[in-house]
Every structure is written in C-alpha cells, then in structure tokens.
Amino acid sequence: MSNNNDSSDTSYVKMSTADVATPTSSGASAGTDASLIGKHCQLEYCNQLDFLPFLCQSCHKTFCLDHRSESSHNCACAGAWAERRRLAQLARPSAGEGKRMRELVSQKPCADDACKTIIGTSLVPGVHCPSCNRDYCLKHRLAEDHDCKSKVPIGARAAVQASAKSALERFKLWGKTKREEAARSLPKPKPSTAAQRIIAVNTLKKTAKGDEKIPAEKRIYLYVEAENETAKAKIPKGEFFYNKEWVVGRVLDAAARSLQVQNINNQSSKEEDRLRVFHVEGGRMLEFNEKIEKVLVNGNMIVLLRGVGPPPDLIEM
C-alpha cells in the first residue's frame, strides 16, 4: 500500500485508487479501473461494494464508510493500532536524552565560609550572586547575608578593583565636603509652638503661589529656597504650593522654574551638575522618587542644592 498506516490519527485509512485496483482473488489485474472493481465490506452482514473503501489498521480488513471504525465492525484486534503507535512514540529519543540538569551537575557547598549546605540539588537549588560571582544557598542568597561587599569578585582583576574602590572613596569624600560646605549656609528650622505653626501655615496659604488647577484638598504649602553657594537663583526664595501626590523630582522641577534656577538633571549624569532637594525639618536629602505627602507637611522648608551628591544611603555623611 502507498499509505503509511501508522501515521494516521485514526484506526482506519482511506484506500487510494491504486490500493483498490490491486490483484484480487477474482483474478483482476493491477491496471483495472477501480470503479469497475472496488472492494466489498468485510463485515459479515454487510458485504457492500465500495469503490473507495477503508482499511482498518488493527485487523487489516477493508470496510465501507459505515463500518470503518473499530467499534462499528467489532474489530477482532481492537486497540492494536493504538498500541503500535504508542510503542513507536516511546521508541523515539527524547530531546533531553543523554543530558543532565545543570543543578545536578554543579553540586557544591554554599560559598559562605560558615555554611556547609550542599547546593545545586533538586531539593536545595543554588542562587548565583552577580556581584561577587559566587553561588549560595537560600539562607545566604542576599548580599548582606554573605557579606558581599568585603569579597573580591571571582575572576575580577585586582588592579581594576582597587582603582574602582579608590574612585568611590574619592567620590564619597567629595560629596561629604560639598555637603558640609552647603550645610553651613542652610537655614535651620525655627522651633515654635503648635499655635504659632498654625498661624504661620494659614499665612503661608494666603501668600503661596502655584498651579491653580491643583484642588485645594490636594495642596501642600512649602517654603522654598535656593542655597546661594551651590544653586545660583535669580529669585532666592519663595512660598509655593504643590500637589501632595507629586514625587520629589517633580517638585524640584517646578521649584527650579519658579526660582529661575538652572536645572540640567535630565541632561547631565554628573553629580556636580545635578540639583538635589534638602528637607530642613527632616535634616536630610530627599530621594527623587519619594512622594512628598510621605515626607513633608504644610509649613516645611525645602532647599535646592547643586553638586552635593546622592542622599546619605549612597554617600556617607
């Protein structure tokens, strides 16, 4: 037969004209017209002549359209085709044959000096630290848990590491010096009673300027100054209101426009060119992504400074 019997998705296949026009017990030759010969359905009580019959792949008998399935002709070898197909699929090599999972191949102890846990197994996977280029167990996977800062990365060149560390130390020293210089001229929060603060805020609300489109219930009123040593401004100070849902970076942009301070934060990556926001009452530099309603209240003062470096969590005070 020209058909591949096991390649079909059914237990029966439709026979082609060439298959039907094969020599039969009646002596017909292979070239005889199939429409004149055909095959009789081999079901005992049918025997219908079908010019394009179906071959059952389990019992290898021919049947008409109505009796082509195994159930309709009560196949004596029901399921044989499906079993052959299943065994053929099992005999095919799988995509991962001859390979092992990387975790099983790279079993080793946790890189933490005091830990003896074997990682890289199916039960205890290893976690790679890209900073020091070592593998750790789940308990020591975080940088602070395995003292990552004190480790020299595996494969790193000592000279490069020393140079980078030296540059970082110089940058820290520069930031600390600039911050100390600016701190000498920064305004200090004035202590006052609760009643005095309420009066001051009410006065501030009457004089503060801002975007009138901001709803009154979303406004936060602040004193804003530009530190004269690092951020030259045409207007040194002012009283403004902003949307409490804004982040510090957006407040900085608005304040710089109001005080006419040059703002190139989006154009330069150098810290000596970037403006930062100092919260006087809080005594710290604010992160650009902090929401002002979380860190400021009505009547607070913020100061714009340039070139003092990132907040203290990145550069030590």
PDB file of C-alpha atoms in Angstrom:
ATOM      1  CA  MET A   1       0.000   0.000   0.000  1.00  0.00           C
ATOM      2  CA  SER A   2       1.111   3.569  -0.662  1.00  0.00           C
ATOM      3  CA  ASN A   3      -0.239   4.919   2.658  1.00  0.00           C
ATOM      4  CA  ASN A   4       1.766   4.836   5.893  1.00  0.00           C
ATOM      5  CA  ASN A   5      -0.733   3.045   8.092  1.00  0.00           C
ATOM      6  CA  ASP A   6       0.736   4.081  11.419  1.00  0.00           C
ATOM      7  CA  SER A   7       0.949   7.766  10.538  1.00  0.00           C
ATOM      8  CA  SER A   8      -2.816   8.383  10.640  1.00  0.00           C
ATOM      9  CA  ASP A   9      -4.608   9.765  13.689  1.00  0.00           C
ATOM     10  CA  THR A  10      -7.448   7.239  13.280  1.00  0.00           C
ATOM     11  CA  SER A  11      -7.618   3.447  13.361  1.00  0.00           C
ATOM     12  CA  TYR A  12      -8.673   3.427   9.698  1.00  0.00           C
ATOM     13  CA  VAL A  13      -7.287   4.936   6.488  1.00  0.00           C
ATOM     14  CA  LYS A  14      -8.969   5.674   3.195  1.00  0.00           C
ATOM     15  CA  MET A  15      -7.617   3.460   0.456  1.00  0.00           C
ATOM     16  CA  SER A  16      -6.359   5.096  -2.750  1.00  0.00           C
ATOM     17  CA  THR A  17      -7.348   4.149  -6.257  1.00  0.00           C
ATOM     18  CA  ALA A  18      -4.071   2.282  -6.705  1.00  0.00           C
ATOM     19  CA  ASP A  19      -4.671   0.309  -3.495  1.00  0.00           C
ATOM     20  CA  VAL A  20      -8.130  -0.723  -4.605  1.00  0.00           C
ATOM     21  CA  ALA A  21      -7.013  -1.684  -8.129  1.00  0.00           C
ATOM     22  CA  THR A  22      -4.686  -4.470  -6.911  1.00  0.00           C
ATOM     23  CA  PRO A  23      -4.973  -8.092  -7.936  1.00  0.00           C
ATOM     24  CA  THR A  24      -7.886  -9.810  -6.227  1.00  0.00           C
ATOM     25  CA  SER A  25      -8.969 -13.373  -5.775  1.00  0.00           C
ATOM     26  CA  SER A  26     -11.152 -12.994  -8.875  1.00  0.00           C
ATOM     27  CA  GLY A  27      -8.006 -12.545 -10.979  1.00  0.00           C
ATOM     28  CA  ALA A  28      -8.357  -8.820 -11.848  1.00  0.00           C
ATOM     29  CA  SER A  29      -5.086  -7.198 -12.862  1.00  0.00           C
ATOM     30  CA  ALA A  30      -3.443  -4.146 -11.201  1.00  0.00           C
ATOM     31  CA  GLY A  31      -4.326  -1.823 -14.076  1.00  0.00           C
ATOM     32  CA  THR A  32      -8.058  -2.440 -13.970  1.00  0.00           C
ATOM     33  CA  ASP A  33     -10.370   0.573 -13.403  1.00  0.00           C
ATOM     34  CA  ALA A  34     -11.188   0.796  -9.703  1.00  0.00           C
ATOM     35  CA  SER A  35     -14.737   1.953 -10.429  1.00  0.00           C
ATOM     36  CA  LEU A  36     -15.420  -1.444 -12.065  1.00  0.00           C
ATOM     37  CA  ILE A  37     -13.929  -3.484  -9.230  1.00  0.00           C
ATOM     38  CA  GLY A  38     -13.957  -1.775  -5.820  1.00  0.00           C
ATOM     39  CA  LYS A  39     -13.941  -3.884  -2.644  1.00  0.00           C
ATOM     40  CA  HIS A  40     -16.692  -5.433  -0.611  1.00  0.00           C
ATOM     41  CA  CYS A  41     -17.111  -4.510   3.026  1.00  0.00           C
ATOM     42  CA  GLN A  42     -15.774  -7.447   5.030  1.00  0.00           C
ATOM     43  CA  LEU A  43     -18.340  -7.109   7.779  1.00  0.00           C
ATOM     44  CA  GLU A  44     -20.248 -10.417   7.745  1.00  0.00           C
ATOM     45  CA  TYR A  45     -23.712  -8.888   7.475  1.00  0.00           C
ATOM     46  CA  CYS A  46     -22.859  -6.000   5.127  1.00  0.00           C
ATOM     47  CA  ASN A  47     -20.737  -7.023   2.124  1.00  0.00           C
ATOM     48  CA  GLN A  48     -21.469  -3.680   0.449  1.00  0.00           C
ATOM     49  CA  LEU A  49     -19.389  -2.877  -2.632  1.00  0.00           C
ATOM     50  CA  ASP A  50     -17.383   0.306  -2.009  1.00  0.00           C
ATOM     51  CA  PHE A  51     -15.187   1.788  -4.716  1.00  0.00           C
ATOM     52  CA  LEU A  52     -13.096   3.709  -2.141  1.00  0.00           C
ATOM     53  CA  PRO A  53     -13.217   1.547   0.962  1.00  0.00           C
ATOM     54  CA  PHE A  54     -11.355   1.980   4.249  1.00  0.00           C
ATOM     55  CA  LEU A  55      -8.593  -0.219   5.653  1.00  0.00           C
ATOM     56  CA  CYS A  56      -8.677  -0.974   9.383  1.00  0.00           C
ATOM     57  CA  GLN A  57      -5.127  -0.591  10.756  1.00  0.00           C
ATOM     58  CA  SER A  58      -5.794  -3.052  13.568  1.00  0.00           C
ATOM     59  CA  CYS A  59      -7.240  -6.102  11.763  1.00  0.00           C
ATOM     60  CA  HIS A  60      -6.116  -5.077   8.227  1.00  0.00           C
ATOM     61  CA  LYS A  61      -9.529  -5.749   6.669  1.00  0.00           C
ATOM     62  CA  THR A  62     -11.450  -3.434   4.342  1.00  0.00           C
ATOM     63  CA  PHE A  63     -14.790  -1.860   5.234  1.00  0.00           C
ATOM     64  CA  CYS A  64     -17.322   0.569   3.851  1.00  0.00           C
ATOM     65  CA  LEU A  65     -17.880   4.095   5.156  1.00  0.00           C
ATOM     66  CA  ASP A  66     -20.453   2.974   7.759  1.00  0.00           C
ATOM     67  CA  HIS A  67     -18.242   0.227   9.249  1.00  0.00           C
ATOM     68  CA  ARG A  68     -14.788   1.808   9.026  1.00  0.00           C
ATOM     69  CA  SER A  69     -14.251   2.334  12.798  1.00  0.00           C
ATOM     70  CA  GLU A  70     -13.177  -0.456  15.169  1.00  0.00           C
ATOM     71  CA  SER A  71     -16.384  -0.246  17.193  1.00  0.00           C
ATOM     72  CA  SER A  72     -18.693  -0.319  14.168  1.00  0.00           C
ATOM     73  CA  HIS A  73     -17.249  -3.598  12.815  1.00  0.00           C
ATOM     74  CA  ASN A  74     -16.453  -5.161  16.226  1.00  0.00           C
ATOM     75  CA  CYS A  75     -12.755  -5.342  15.392  1.00  0.00           C
ATOM     76  CA  ALA A  76     -11.131  -8.596  16.492  1.00  0.00           C
ATOM     77  CA  CYS A  77      -7.848  -6.751  17.099  1.00  0.00           C
ATOM     78  CA  ALA A  78      -9.267  -3.580  18.634  1.00  0.00           C
ATOM     79  CA  GLY A  79      -6.545  -1.308  20.024  1.00  0.00           C
ATOM     80  CA  ALA A  80      -3.682  -2.963  18.132  1.00  0.00           C
ATOM     81  CA  TRP A  81      -3.134   0.150  16.002  1.00  0.00           C
ATOM     82  CA  ALA A  82      -3.104   2.423  19.066  1.00  0.00           C
ATOM     83  CA  GLU A  83      -0.627   0.135  20.882  1.00  0.00           C
ATOM     84  CA  ARG A  84       1.753   0.133  17.892  1.00  0.00           C
ATOM     85  CA  ARG A  85       1.558   3.907  17.733  1.00  0.00           C
ATOM     86  CA  ARG A  86       2.280   4.251  21.470  1.00  0.00           C
ATOM     87  CA  LEU A  87       5.307   1.950  21.305  1.00  0.00           C
ATOM     88  CA  ALA A  88       6.643   3.815  18.280  1.00  0.00           C
ATOM     89  CA  GLN A  89       6.425   7.125  20.140  1.00  0.00           C
ATOM     90  CA  LEU A  90       8.180   5.665  23.189  1.00  0.00           C
ATOM     91  CA  ALA A  91      10.987   4.400  20.987  1.00  0.00           C
ATOM     92  CA  ARG A  92      11.794   7.901  19.744  1.00  0.00           C
ATOM     93  CA  PRO A  93      14.728   9.567  21.571  1.00  0.00           C
ATOM     94  CA  SER A  94      13.652  12.457  23.824  1.00  0.00           C
ATOM     95  CA  ALA A  95      15.091  15.976  23.464  1.00  0.00           C
ATOM     96  CA  GLY A  96      16.950  15.729  26.769  1.00  0.00           C
ATOM     97  CA  GLU A  97      18.237  12.172  26.409  1.00  0.00           C
ATOM     98  CA  GLY A  98      21.858  11.842  27.443  1.00  0.00           C
ATOM     99  CA  LYS A  99      21.802  15.186  29.256  1.00  0.00           C
ATOM    100  CA  ARG A 100      21.558  16.094  32.945  1.00  0.00           C
ATOM    101  CA  MET A 101      20.150  19.157  34.631  1.00  0.00           C
ATOM    102  CA  ARG A 102      22.752  21.830  35.337  1.00  0.00           C
ATOM    103  CA  GLU A 103      21.763  21.881  39.008  1.00  0.00           C
ATOM    104  CA  LEU A 104      22.658  18.195  39.359  1.00  0.00           C
ATOM    105  CA  VAL A 105      25.965  18.571  37.528  1.00  0.00           C
ATOM    106  CA  SER A 106      27.147  21.562  39.600  1.00  0.00           C
ATOM    107  CA  GLN A 107      26.557  20.266  43.117  1.00  0.00           C
ATOM    108  CA  LYS A 108      28.873  22.040  45.541  1.00  0.00           C
ATOM    109  CA  PRO A 109      28.968  23.600  49.021  1.00  0.00           C
ATOM    110  CA  CYS A 110      27.477  27.048  49.666  1.00  0.00           C
ATOM    111  CA  ALA A 111      30.151  29.719  49.128  1.00  0.00           C
ATOM    112  CA  ASP A 112      29.552  31.203  52.582  1.00  0.00           C
ATOM    113  CA  ASP A 113      32.549  30.349  54.782  1.00  0.00           C
ATOM    114  CA  ALA A 114      30.483  29.161  57.750  1.00  0.00           C
ATOM    115  CA  CYS A 115      27.865  27.224  55.739  1.00  0.00           C
ATOM    116  CA  LYS A 116      28.208  23.543  54.830  1.00  0.00           C
ATOM    117  CA  THR A 117      24.971  23.219  52.846  1.00  0.00           C
ATOM    118  CA  ILE A 118      25.302  21.379  49.518  1.00  0.00           C
ATOM    119  CA  ILE A 119      23.593  23.379  46.785  1.00  0.00           C
ATOM    120  CA  GLY A 120      22.672  22.553  43.205  1.00  0.00           C
ATOM    121  CA  THR A 121      20.459  19.587  44.108  1.00  0.00           C
ATOM    122  CA  SER A 122      16.790  19.106  43.268  1.00  0.00           C
ATOM    123  CA  LEU A 123      15.857  19.962  46.866  1.00  0.00           C
ATOM    124  CA  VAL A 124      18.375  22.751  47.532  1.00  0.00           C
ATOM    125  CA  PRO A 125      18.876  24.952  44.460  1.00  0.00           C
ATOM    126  CA  GLY A 126      21.797  27.356  44.313  1.00  0.00           C
ATOM    127  CA  VAL A 127      21.439  31.135  43.908  1.00  0.00           C
ATOM    128  CA  HIS A 128      24.151  32.972  41.975  1.00  0.00           C
ATOM    129  CA  CYS A 129      25.301  36.377  43.242  1.00  0.00           C
ATOM    130  CA  PRO A 130      26.362  38.523  40.252  1.00  0.00           C
ATOM    131  CA  SER A 131      28.277  40.950  42.485  1.00  0.00           C
ATOM    132  CA  CYS A 132      30.841  38.540  43.927  1.00  0.00           C
ATOM    133  CA  ASN A 133      30.304  35.822  41.284  1.00  0.00           C
ATOM    134  CA  ARG A 134      29.618  33.049  43.814  1.00  0.00           C
ATOM    135  CA  ASP A 135      26.788  30.576  44.436  1.00  0.00           C
ATOM    136  CA  TYR A 136      24.925  30.450  47.749  1.00  0.00           C
ATOM    137  CA  CYS A 137      22.132  28.553  49.460  1.00  0.00           C
ATOM    138  CA  LEU A 138      18.766  30.200  50.039  1.00  0.00           C
ATOM    139  CA  LYS A 139      19.754  31.282  53.562  1.00  0.00           C
ATOM    140  CA  HIS A 140      22.783  33.237  52.320  1.00  0.00           C
ATOM    141  CA  ARG A 141      21.462  34.399  48.938  1.00  0.00           C
ATOM    142  CA  LEU A 142      21.169  38.093  49.890  1.00  0.00           C
ATOM    143  CA  ALA A 143      24.240  40.341  49.696  1.00  0.00           C
ATOM    144  CA  GLU A 144      24.063  41.326  53.359  1.00  0.00           C
ATOM    145  CA  ASP A 145      23.767  37.675  54.423  1.00  0.00           C
ATOM    146  CA  HIS A 146      27.090  36.665  52.869  1.00  0.00           C
ATOM    147  CA  ASP A 147      28.956  39.971  53.399  1.00  0.00           C
ATOM    148  CA  CYS A 148      29.194  40.589  49.677  1.00  0.00           C
ATOM    149  CA  LYS A 149      30.910  43.993  49.985  1.00  0.00           C
ATOM    150  CA  SER A 150      34.020  42.517  51.587  1.00  0.00           C
ATOM    151  CA  LYS A 151      34.524  39.860  48.911  1.00  0.00           C
ATOM    152  CA  VAL A 152      36.560  40.335  45.753  1.00  0.00           C
ATOM    153  CA  PRO A 153      34.527  39.019  42.797  1.00  0.00           C
ATOM    154  CA  ILE A 154      35.835  35.756  41.374  1.00  0.00           C
ATOM    155  CA  GLY A 155      37.609  36.432  38.091  1.00  0.00           C
ATOM    156  CA  ALA A 156      37.958  40.186  38.719  1.00  0.00           C
ATOM    157  CA  ARG A 157      41.343  41.771  38.270  1.00  0.00           C
ATOM    158  CA  ALA A 158      42.827  43.146  41.489  1.00  0.00           C
ATOM    159  CA  ALA A 159      44.073  46.369  39.886  1.00  0.00           C
ATOM    160  CA  VAL A 160      40.638  47.161  38.471  1.00  0.00           C
ATOM    161  CA  GLN A 161      39.004  46.516  41.854  1.00  0.00           C
ATOM    162  CA  ALA A 162      41.496  48.737  43.674  1.00  0.00           C
ATOM    163  CA  SER A 163      41.002  51.531  41.141  1.00  0.00           C
ATOM    164  CA  ALA A 164      37.225  51.357  41.412  1.00  0.00           C
ATOM    165  CA  LYS A 165      37.378  51.363  45.216  1.00  0.00           C
ATOM    166  CA  SER A 166      39.736  54.343  45.198  1.00  0.00           C
ATOM    167  CA  ALA A 167      37.437  56.292  42.861  1.00  0.00           C
ATOM    168  CA  LEU A 168      34.446  55.526  45.097  1.00  0.00           C
ATOM    169  CA  GLU A 169      36.288  56.727  48.181  1.00  0.00           C
ATOM    170  CA  ARG A 170      37.264  59.969  46.428  1.00  0.00           C
ATOM    171  CA  PHE A 171      33.659  60.466  45.345  1.00  0.00           C
ATOM    172  CA  LYS A 172      32.413  59.913  48.904  1.00  0.00           C
ATOM    173  CA  LEU A 173      34.933  62.436  50.234  1.00  0.00           C
ATOM    174  CA  TRP A 174      33.931  64.982  47.588  1.00  0.00           C
ATOM    175  CA  GLY A 175      30.220  64.552  48.386  1.00  0.00           C
ATOM    176  CA  LYS A 176      30.839  64.851  52.130  1.00  0.00           C
ATOM    177  CA  THR A 177      32.899  68.029  51.682  1.00  0.00           C
ATOM    178  CA  LYS A 178      30.307  69.644  49.431  1.00  0.00           C
ATOM    179  CA  ARG A 179      27.517  68.758  51.839  1.00  0.00           C
ATOM    180  CA  GLU A 180      29.410  70.253  54.788  1.00  0.00           C
ATOM    181  CA  GLU A 181      30.056  73.462  52.841  1.00  0.00           C
ATOM    182  CA  ALA A 182      26.380  73.751  51.942  1.00  0.00           C
ATOM    183  CA  ALA A 183      25.226  72.920  55.469  1.00  0.00           C
ATOM    184  CA  ARG A 184      26.974  75.983  56.856  1.00  0.00           C
ATOM    185  CA  SER A 185      24.660  78.256  54.895  1.00  0.00           C
ATOM    186  CA  LEU A 186      21.463  76.175  55.068  1.00  0.00           C
ATOM    187  CA  PRO A 187      18.592  77.657  57.080  1.00  0.00           C
ATOM    188  CA  LYS A 188      17.763  75.908  60.349  1.00  0.00           C
ATOM    189  CA  PRO A 189      14.183  75.053  61.345  1.00  0.00           C
ATOM    190  CA  LYS A 190      12.848  77.504  63.861  1.00  0.00           C
ATOM    191  CA  PRO A 191      11.258  75.920  66.936  1.00  0.00           C
ATOM    192  CA  SER A 192       7.710  77.128  67.533  1.00  0.00           C
ATOM    193  CA  THR A 193       4.587  76.183  69.398  1.00  0.00           C
ATOM    194  CA  ALA A 194       1.654  74.424  67.785  1.00  0.00           C
ATOM    195  CA  ALA A 195      -0.367  77.630  67.770  1.00  0.00           C
ATOM    196  CA  GLN A 196       2.456  79.540  66.078  1.00  0.00           C
ATOM    197  CA  ARG A 197       2.779  76.843  63.431  1.00  0.00           C
ATOM    198  CA  ILE A 198      -0.951  77.003  62.665  1.00  0.00           C
ATOM    199  CA  ILE A 199      -0.799  80.792  62.284  1.00  0.00           C
ATOM    200  CA  ALA A 200       2.290  80.504  60.064  1.00  0.00           C
ATOM    201  CA  VAL A 201       0.623  77.894  57.810  1.00  0.00           C
ATOM    202  CA  ASN A 202      -2.542  79.998  57.462  1.00  0.00           C
ATOM    203  CA  THR A 203      -0.426  82.990  56.478  1.00  0.00           C
ATOM    204  CA  LEU A 204       1.545  80.820  54.044  1.00  0.00           C
ATOM    205  CA  LYS A 205      -1.685  79.625  52.379  1.00  0.00           C
ATOM    206  CA  LYS A 206      -2.630  83.232  51.633  1.00  0.00           C
ATOM    207  CA  THR A 207       0.688  84.149  50.016  1.00  0.00           C
ATOM    208  CA  ALA A 208       1.833  80.885  48.365  1.00  0.00           C
ATOM    209  CA  LYS A 209       1.804  80.626  44.579  1.00  0.00           C
ATOM    210  CA  GLY A 210       1.255  77.575  42.428  1.00  0.00           C
ATOM    211  CA  ASP A 211      -0.847  75.877  39.791  1.00  0.00           C
ATOM    212  CA  GLU A 212      -4.447  76.925  40.374  1.00  0.00           C
ATOM    213  CA  LYS A 213      -5.651  73.714  38.748  1.00  0.00           C
ATOM    214  CA  ILE A 214      -4.488  71.730  41.795  1.00  0.00           C
ATOM    215  CA  PRO A 215      -7.547  71.032  44.021  1.00  0.00           C
ATOM    216  CA  ALA A 216      -7.386  72.758  47.382  1.00  0.00           C
ATOM    217  CA  GLU A 217      -7.593  69.467  49.283  1.00  0.00           C
ATOM    218  CA  LYS A 218      -4.521  68.126  47.448  1.00  0.00           C
ATOM    219  CA  ARG A 219      -2.277  71.150  48.037  1.00  0.00           C
ATOM    220  CA  ILE A 220       0.770  71.178  50.291  1.00  0.00           C
ATOM    221  CA  TYR A 221       2.272  74.562  51.172  1.00  0.00           C
ATOM    222  CA  LEU A 222       6.056  74.935  51.481  1.00  0.00           C
ATOM    223  CA  TYR A 223       8.827  77.482  51.891  1.00  0.00           C
ATOM    224  CA  VAL A 224      11.359  77.031  49.080  1.00  0.00           C
ATOM    225  CA  GLU A 225      14.893  78.429  48.901  1.00  0.00           C
ATOM    226  CA  ALA A 226      17.888  78.039  46.596  1.00  0.00           C
ATOM    227  CA  GLU A 227      21.166  77.684  48.501  1.00  0.00           C
ATOM    228  CA  ASN A 228      23.304  80.585  47.288  1.00  0.00           C
ATOM    229  CA  GLU A 229      26.661  78.751  47.376  1.00  0.00           C
ATOM    230  CA  THR A 230      25.720  75.879  45.063  1.00  0.00           C
ATOM    231  CA  ALA A 231      22.486  76.820  43.268  1.00  0.00           C
ATOM    232  CA  LYS A 232      22.535  80.338  41.852  1.00  0.00           C
ATOM    233  CA  ALA A 233      18.996  81.671  41.530  1.00  0.00           C
ATOM    234  CA  LYS A 234      17.515  84.888  40.191  1.00  0.00           C
ATOM    235  CA  ILE A 235      14.829  84.573  42.881  1.00  0.00           C
ATOM    236  CA  PRO A 236      16.497  83.246  46.060  1.00  0.00           C
ATOM    237  CA  LYS A 237      13.374  82.164  47.923  1.00  0.00           C
ATOM    238  CA  GLY A 238       9.623  81.872  47.647  1.00  0.00           C
ATOM    239  CA  GLU A 239       6.415  80.412  49.056  1.00  0.00           C
ATOM    240  CA  PHE A 240       4.667  77.851  46.894  1.00  0.00           C
ATOM    241  CA  PHE A 241       2.096  75.072  46.941  1.00  0.00           C
ATOM    242  CA  TYR A 242       2.316  71.746  45.101  1.00  0.00           C
ATOM    243  CA  ASN A 243       0.222  68.628  44.618  1.00  0.00           C
ATOM    244  CA  LYS A 244       0.832  66.329  47.591  1.00  0.00           C
ATOM    245  CA  GLU A 245       0.696  63.322  45.223  1.00  0.00           C
ATOM    246  CA  TRP A 246       3.771  64.522  43.315  1.00  0.00           C
ATOM    247  CA  VAL A 247       7.177  62.949  43.808  1.00  0.00           C
ATOM    248  CA  VAL A 248      10.204  64.962  44.933  1.00  0.00           C
ATOM    249  CA  GLY A 249      11.667  65.043  41.408  1.00  0.00           C
ATOM    250  CA  ARG A 250       8.585  66.803  40.026  1.00  0.00           C
ATOM    251  CA  VAL A 251       8.560  69.295  42.907  1.00  0.00           C
ATOM    252  CA  LEU A 252      12.244  70.009  42.212  1.00  0.00           C
ATOM    253  CA  ASP A 253      11.469  70.778  38.547  1.00  0.00           C
ATOM    254  CA  ALA A 254       8.611  73.104  39.494  1.00  0.00           C
ATOM    255  CA  ALA A 255      10.633  74.860  42.199  1.00  0.00           C
ATOM    256  CA  ALA A 256      13.603  75.358  39.856  1.00  0.00           C
ATOM    257  CA  ARG A 257      11.310  77.023  37.306  1.00  0.00           C
ATOM    258  CA  SER A 258       9.744  79.268  39.949  1.00  0.00           C
ATOM    259  CA  LEU A 259      13.112  80.404  41.373  1.00  0.00           C
ATOM    260  CA  GLN A 260      14.706  80.503  37.888  1.00  0.00           C
ATOM    261  CA  VAL A 261      17.448  78.049  38.842  1.00  0.00           C
ATOM    262  CA  GLN A 262      19.227  76.244  36.017  1.00  0.00           C
ATOM    263  CA  ASN A 263      18.086  72.597  36.057  1.00  0.00           C
ATOM    264  CA  ILE A 264      20.003  70.144  33.858  1.00  0.00           C
ATOM    265  CA  ASN A 265      19.237  66.971  35.809  1.00  0.00           C
ATOM    266  CA  ASN A 266      17.851  65.321  32.675  1.00  0.00           C
ATOM    267  CA  GLN A 267      20.861  66.319  30.580  1.00  0.00           C
ATOM    268  CA  SER A 268      23.834  65.518  32.819  1.00  0.00           C
ATOM    269  CA  SER A 269      24.750  62.433  34.823  1.00  0.00           C
ATOM    270  CA  LYS A 270      27.499  64.244  36.750  1.00  0.00           C
ATOM    271  CA  GLU A 271      26.632  64.843  40.392  1.00  0.00           C
ATOM    272  CA  GLU A 272      28.349  68.239  40.381  1.00  0.00           C
ATOM    273  CA  ASP A 273      25.718  69.417  37.854  1.00  0.00           C
ATOM    274  CA  ARG A 274      22.617  67.873  39.422  1.00  0.00           C
ATOM    275  CA  LEU A 275      20.156  69.623  41.723  1.00  0.00           C
ATOM    276  CA  ARG A 276      19.051  67.939  44.935  1.00  0.00           C
ATOM    277  CA  VAL A 277      16.328  68.712  47.480  1.00  0.00           C
ATOM    278  CA  PHE A 278      17.215  69.165  51.151  1.00  0.00           C
ATOM    279  CA  HIS A 279      14.422  68.908  53.758  1.00  0.00           C
ATOM    280  CA  VAL A 280      15.284  71.347  56.542  1.00  0.00           C
ATOM    281  CA  GLU A 281      12.954  69.928  59.218  1.00  0.00           C
ATOM    282  CA  GLY A 282      13.945  66.358  58.406  1.00  0.00           C
ATOM    283  CA  GLY A 283      17.625  67.232  58.127  1.00  0.00           C
ATOM    284  CA  ARG A 284      18.231  65.033  55.091  1.00  0.00           C
ATOM    285  CA  MET A 285      18.404  64.895  51.314  1.00  0.00           C
ATOM    286  CA  LEU A 286      15.238  63.578  49.681  1.00  0.00           C
ATOM    287  CA  GLU A 287      15.137  60.868  47.027  1.00  0.00           C
ATOM    288  CA  PHE A 288      13.727  61.899  43.643  1.00  0.00           C
ATOM    289  CA  ASN A 289      11.077  59.140  43.737  1.00  0.00           C
ATOM    290  CA  GLU A 290       9.730  59.849  47.230  1.00  0.00           C
ATOM    291  CA  LYS A 291       6.144  61.134  47.414  1.00  0.00           C
ATOM    292  CA  ILE A 292       6.079  64.499  49.152  1.00  0.00           C
ATOM    293  CA  GLU A 293       2.969  63.647  51.183  1.00  0.00           C
ATOM    294  CA  LYS A 294       5.063  60.938  52.880  1.00  0.00           C
ATOM    295  CA  VAL A 295       7.974  63.194  53.887  1.00  0.00           C
ATOM    296  CA  LEU A 296       6.662  66.784  54.017  1.00  0.00           C
ATOM    297  CA  VAL A 297       3.859  68.654  55.784  1.00  0.00           C
ATOM    298  CA  ASN A 298       2.412  72.141  55.407  1.00  0.00           C
ATOM    299  CA  GLY A 299       4.848  74.826  56.519  1.00  0.00           C
ATOM    300  CA  ASN A 300       8.030  72.786  55.906  1.00  0.00           C
ATOM    301  CA  MET A 301      11.035  74.252  54.129  1.00  0.00           C
ATOM    302  CA  ILE A 302      12.978  72.678  51.274  1.00  0.00           C
ATOM    303  CA  VAL A 303      16.254  73.932  49.820  1.00  0.00           C
ATOM    304  CA  LEU A 304      17.649  73.355  46.324  1.00  0.00           C
ATOM    305  CA  LEU A 305      21.362  72.492  46.260  1.00  0.00           C
ATOM    306  CA  ARG A 306      23.681  71.543  43.423  1.00  0.00           C
ATOM    307  CA  GLY A 307      26.598  69.126  43.414  1.00  0.00           C
ATOM    308  CA  VAL A 308      26.193  67.681  46.904  1.00  0.00           C
ATOM    309  CA  GLY A 309      25.840  64.085  45.759  1.00  0.00           C
ATOM    310  CA  PRO A 310      23.152  61.447  46.332  1.00  0.00           C
ATOM    311  CA  PRO A 311      21.257  61.023  49.624  1.00  0.00           C
ATOM    312  CA  PRO A 312      23.173  59.540  52.612  1.00  0.00           C
ATOM    313  CA  ASP A 313      22.236  55.946  51.868  1.00  0.00           C
ATOM    314  CA  LEU A 314      24.575  56.116  48.859  1.00  0.00           C
ATOM    315  CA  ILE A 315      27.221  58.527  50.181  1.00  0.00           C
ATOM    316  CA  GLU A 316      28.131  58.662  53.829  1.00  0.00           C
ATOM    317  CA  MET A 317      27.560  61.929  55.680  1.00  0.00           C
TER     318      MET A 317
END
